[in-house]
XYZ file of C-alpha atoms in Angstrom:
278
model
C -18.624 42.436 15.680
C -19.160 38.765 15.920
C -21.088 37.629 13.151
C -23.034 34.478 12.307
C -20.878 33.188 9.558
C -17.656 34.149 11.489
C -18.931 31.882 13.905
C -19.464 29.230 11.440
C -16.356 29.468 9.621
C -14.473 29.107 13.201
C -16.429 26.299 14.341
C -15.816 24.253 11.153
C -11.805 25.390 11.813
C -11.698 24.074 15.208
C -13.818 20.908 14.471
C -11.101 19.215 12.069
C -8.863 19.345 15.230
C -11.282 17.418 17.087
C -11.237 14.613 14.607
C -10.043 11.399 15.613
C -9.989 9.614 12.315
C -7.968 10.394 9.082
C -7.717 8.838 5.935
C -5.003 9.023 3.566
C -5.563 7.950 -0.324
C -2.446 6.625 -1.858
C -2.325 6.526 -5.737
C -1.024 2.960 -7.109
C -0.330 0.980 -10.289
C -2.460 2.797 -13.025
C -5.434 3.846 -11.191
C -5.806 1.824 -8.369
C -6.365 3.480 -4.864
C -5.116 2.300 -1.508
C -6.089 3.876 1.961
C -4.374 4.158 5.208
C -7.392 4.576 8.099
C -5.549 6.469 10.909
C -7.211 6.769 14.731
C -5.623 10.039 15.291
C -5.416 9.632 19.208
C -3.043 6.378 19.201
C -1.484 7.010 15.929
C -2.547 3.318 14.916
C -3.514 2.818 11.209
C -5.174 0.160 8.892
C -4.402 -0.418 5.339
C -6.678 -0.761 2.441
C -5.807 -3.085 -0.726
C -1.902 -2.161 -0.117
C -1.045 -3.318 -3.529
C 2.174 -1.331 -3.636
C 3.467 -1.736 -0.067
C 6.494 0.679 0.055
C 4.391 3.664 -0.789
C 2.007 3.166 2.207
C 5.340 2.772 4.332
C 6.540 5.869 3.221
C 3.250 7.887 4.615
C 3.343 5.703 7.666
C 6.624 6.836 8.462
C 6.635 10.226 7.521
C 3.345 10.730 9.706
C 4.720 8.512 12.495
C 2.022 6.025 11.885
C 2.162 2.288 13.921
C 0.727 -0.022 11.039
C -1.585 -2.802 12.726
C -4.042 -3.957 10.399
C -4.203 -4.759 6.244
C -8.017 -4.698 5.008
C -8.494 -6.454 2.119
C -11.869 -5.911 -0.003
C -11.061 -8.945 -2.343
C -8.930 -11.409 -4.047
C -7.699 -9.628 -7.735
C -3.939 -9.045 -7.517
C -4.182 -5.437 -7.917
C -5.814 -5.484 -4.388
C -4.297 -8.450 -2.569
C -0.998 -8.582 -4.511
C 0.599 -6.465 -1.613
C -0.042 -8.758 0.892
C 2.715 -11.341 1.292
C 4.945 -8.486 1.127
C 3.595 -6.404 3.437
C 3.754 -9.206 6.003
C 7.398 -9.433 5.127
C 8.196 -5.606 5.553
C 5.790 -5.238 8.778
C 6.222 -8.448 10.666
C 3.426 -9.790 12.678
C 0.498 -7.518 10.786
C -2.895 -8.951 10.734
C -4.128 -9.147 7.469
C -8.017 -9.376 6.786
C -9.992 -10.869 3.776
C -13.283 -12.385 3.196
C -13.789 -15.852 4.496
C -14.601 -17.363 1.191
C -12.676 -15.136 -1.126
C -9.083 -16.898 -1.151
C -7.220 -13.759 -0.130
C -3.551 -13.874 -0.423
C -1.359 -13.880 2.360
C -4.788 -13.746 4.570
C -4.025 -14.648 7.934
C -7.702 -13.668 9.388
C -10.821 -14.255 7.702
C -13.961 -12.208 8.203
C -17.737 -12.983 7.574
C -20.522 -10.664 7.259
C -21.034 -8.063 10.125
C -17.690 -8.680 12.008
C -16.088 -5.823 13.611
C -12.804 -5.045 14.173
C -11.408 -2.089 16.357
C -8.278 0.357 15.420
C -6.894 2.620 18.224
C -9.078 4.133 20.832
C -11.677 5.469 18.731
C -12.038 3.751 15.196
C -14.429 0.862 14.710
C -14.691 -1.169 11.703
C -17.531 -3.342 10.449
C -17.081 -5.897 7.327
C -19.791 -5.867 4.763
C -20.007 -8.827 2.430
C -20.789 -7.229 -1.008
C -20.636 -9.786 -3.483
C -20.794 -10.083 -7.342
C -17.611 -8.516 -8.303
C -16.083 -11.403 -6.780
C -18.067 -13.915 -4.447
C -16.131 -13.043 -1.328
C -15.710 -9.633 -1.769
C -15.705 -7.747 1.678
C -16.590 -3.636 1.853
C -15.430 -2.056 5.115
C -17.715 0.541 6.901
C -15.480 2.706 9.153
C -16.738 4.939 12.201
C -15.187 7.118 14.276
C -16.777 9.141 17.280
C -20.383 10.277 17.022
C -19.895 13.470 15.404
C -17.253 12.325 12.577
C -18.515 11.528 9.115
C -18.150 7.824 8.272
C -16.559 5.937 5.768
C -16.930 3.109 3.733
C -14.341 1.374 1.483
C -16.143 -0.516 -1.634
C -13.519 -2.132 -3.326
C -14.387 -2.864 -6.872
C -18.452 -3.213 -5.944
C -19.167 0.388 -5.933
C -17.399 3.428 -7.937
C -18.142 6.945 -7.978
C -21.069 7.068 -10.756
C -20.681 3.014 -11.591
C -19.808 -0.333 -10.178
C -18.022 -3.407 -10.564
C -18.035 -6.160 -13.779
C -19.999 -8.939 -12.478
C -16.660 -11.539 -12.481
C -18.225 -13.939 -10.100
C -21.815 -12.876 -9.628
C -25.220 -11.599 -10.873
C -27.498 -9.234 -11.114
C -29.424 -9.795 -8.042
C -26.271 -9.994 -5.991
C -25.329 -6.788 -7.166
C -28.402 -4.976 -6.595
C -28.373 -6.326 -2.903
C -24.706 -5.182 -2.814
C -25.338 -1.551 -3.804
C -28.659 -0.753 -3.123
C -29.488 -2.940 0.169
C -26.010 -3.506 1.732
C -24.528 0.118 0.985
C -27.555 1.984 0.112
C -28.740 1.711 3.769
C -25.775 3.324 5.152
C -26.089 6.830 6.587
C -26.239 9.023 3.252
C -23.491 11.471 4.760
C -21.225 8.283 4.466
C -17.812 8.840 2.354
C -16.771 6.513 -0.185
C -13.547 5.478 -0.928
C -13.483 3.141 -3.663
C -10.507 0.885 -5.434
C -9.917 2.626 -9.041
C -10.017 6.176 -10.454
C -12.711 5.953 -12.971
C -15.095 8.609 -12.186
C -14.913 10.748 -15.750
C -15.834 7.841 -18.165
C -18.536 6.628 -15.432
C -20.010 9.929 -15.132
C -19.412 10.272 -18.823
C -21.359 6.908 -19.539
C -24.128 7.835 -16.989
C -24.938 11.184 -19.123
C -25.845 8.897 -21.927
C -28.919 7.486 -19.711
C -29.633 10.689 -17.865
C -28.276 13.467 -20.189
C -31.050 15.956 -18.429
C -29.785 15.119 -14.840
C -28.172 18.420 -13.640
C -26.391 16.501 -10.594
C -24.760 14.562 -13.056
C -23.611 16.977 -15.601
C -21.937 19.165 -12.492
C -20.510 16.240 -11.155
C -18.932 15.365 -14.604
C -17.507 18.774 -15.105
C -15.896 19.048 -11.731
C -14.226 15.369 -11.934
C -12.516 16.382 -15.579
C -11.277 19.489 -13.390
C -9.767 17.126 -10.740
C -8.518 14.838 -13.141
C -6.997 18.103 -15.231
C -5.602 19.395 -12.203
C -4.022 16.290 -11.308
C -6.513 15.525 -8.349
C -8.266 12.528 -6.735
C -12.197 12.545 -7.039
C -12.517 10.748 -3.905
C -14.334 10.975 -1.687
C -18.000 10.780 -3.230
C -20.860 9.839 -0.473
C -23.708 7.410 -0.335
C -26.113 10.486 -0.877
C -24.586 11.741 -3.997
C -24.116 8.095 -5.702
C -27.899 7.865 -4.825
C -28.188 11.004 -7.346
C -25.566 10.561 -9.989
C -24.858 6.747 -10.173
C -27.128 4.858 -12.366
C -26.475 1.501 -10.774
C -28.185 2.800 -7.317
C -30.759 4.425 -9.484
C -32.666 1.760 -10.951
C -35.400 1.660 -8.410
C -36.768 4.647 -10.328
C -39.158 3.823 -12.917
C -38.182 6.673 -15.266
C -34.336 4.541 -15.342
C -36.325 1.128 -15.674
C -38.164 2.935 -18.785
C -34.949 4.117 -19.851
C -33.466 0.844 -21.037
C -36.491 -0.771 -21.540
C -36.866 -3.217 -18.386
C -39.386 -3.913 -15.711
C -37.698 -4.335 -12.478
C -34.914 -2.751 -10.659
C -32.612 -5.880 -10.898
C -33.182 -6.345 -14.787
C -32.355 -2.468 -15.266
C -29.235 -2.810 -13.516
C -27.917 -6.126 -15.486
C -29.184 -4.282 -18.422
C -26.952 -1.032 -17.685
C -24.053 -3.080 -16.611
C -24.390 -4.833 -20.116
C -24.385 -1.543 -22.003
C -21.466 -0.140 -20.155
C -19.184 -3.157 -20.676
C -20.082 -2.626 -24.315
C -19.526 1.137 -24.452
C -16.560 2.422 -25.775
C -17.111 6.210 -24.804
């Protein structure tokens, strides 16, 4: 007899074959992530922050992919440092970066709201998310209508944290996190630039020790890392439940850190995290 449960399992099994967008994560350096976004119907790919190009090209070669684009989130060397090399290895490749971020090797500058296409079914939207650097860009990527979107956030949004304010203010980070990224669909997968999740969640528990979702995710992240597995992706919804920097609109979070506004609270939490040693 065919049960509802069987039908659901079979639907999920088949659905993965309908997906037109595939994402590969490639660990680089000590704790960085580079990514390959693939349009499955054409096998065209875009690289996000390919700081060690040879590692990505091994994946493109083994998967039979054609690398068309580089998407650079910001100018720091551990994100943009592979751009010149990849231009040598893939002649004619387009390298995108923020228009005011002075990205090394950039051939095409993008502004907030610019759209790019990859293959037949993938659309990439540039989102200006300044603070960590003034020209930082996050890339919001969508496939077919029924596919879960993704956002590549570089060093603006991490799992359970945010980037340091190297070139910006708490106001800018609040806008980038809680307005620009916070307005994306809650199901959006979050792919960040570094594997910092365990420490970030440990710090989050110092602010909300009774938050069950943070407790659960901290334990899960520890298990993932002990097994040699990544903790990405998260989702926007998950970050709203576990990331203190995306919870500063809550009065109880503001009160916890002695602040009276979301922006003030975000700045105070960042100061505490900068000084926190775990």
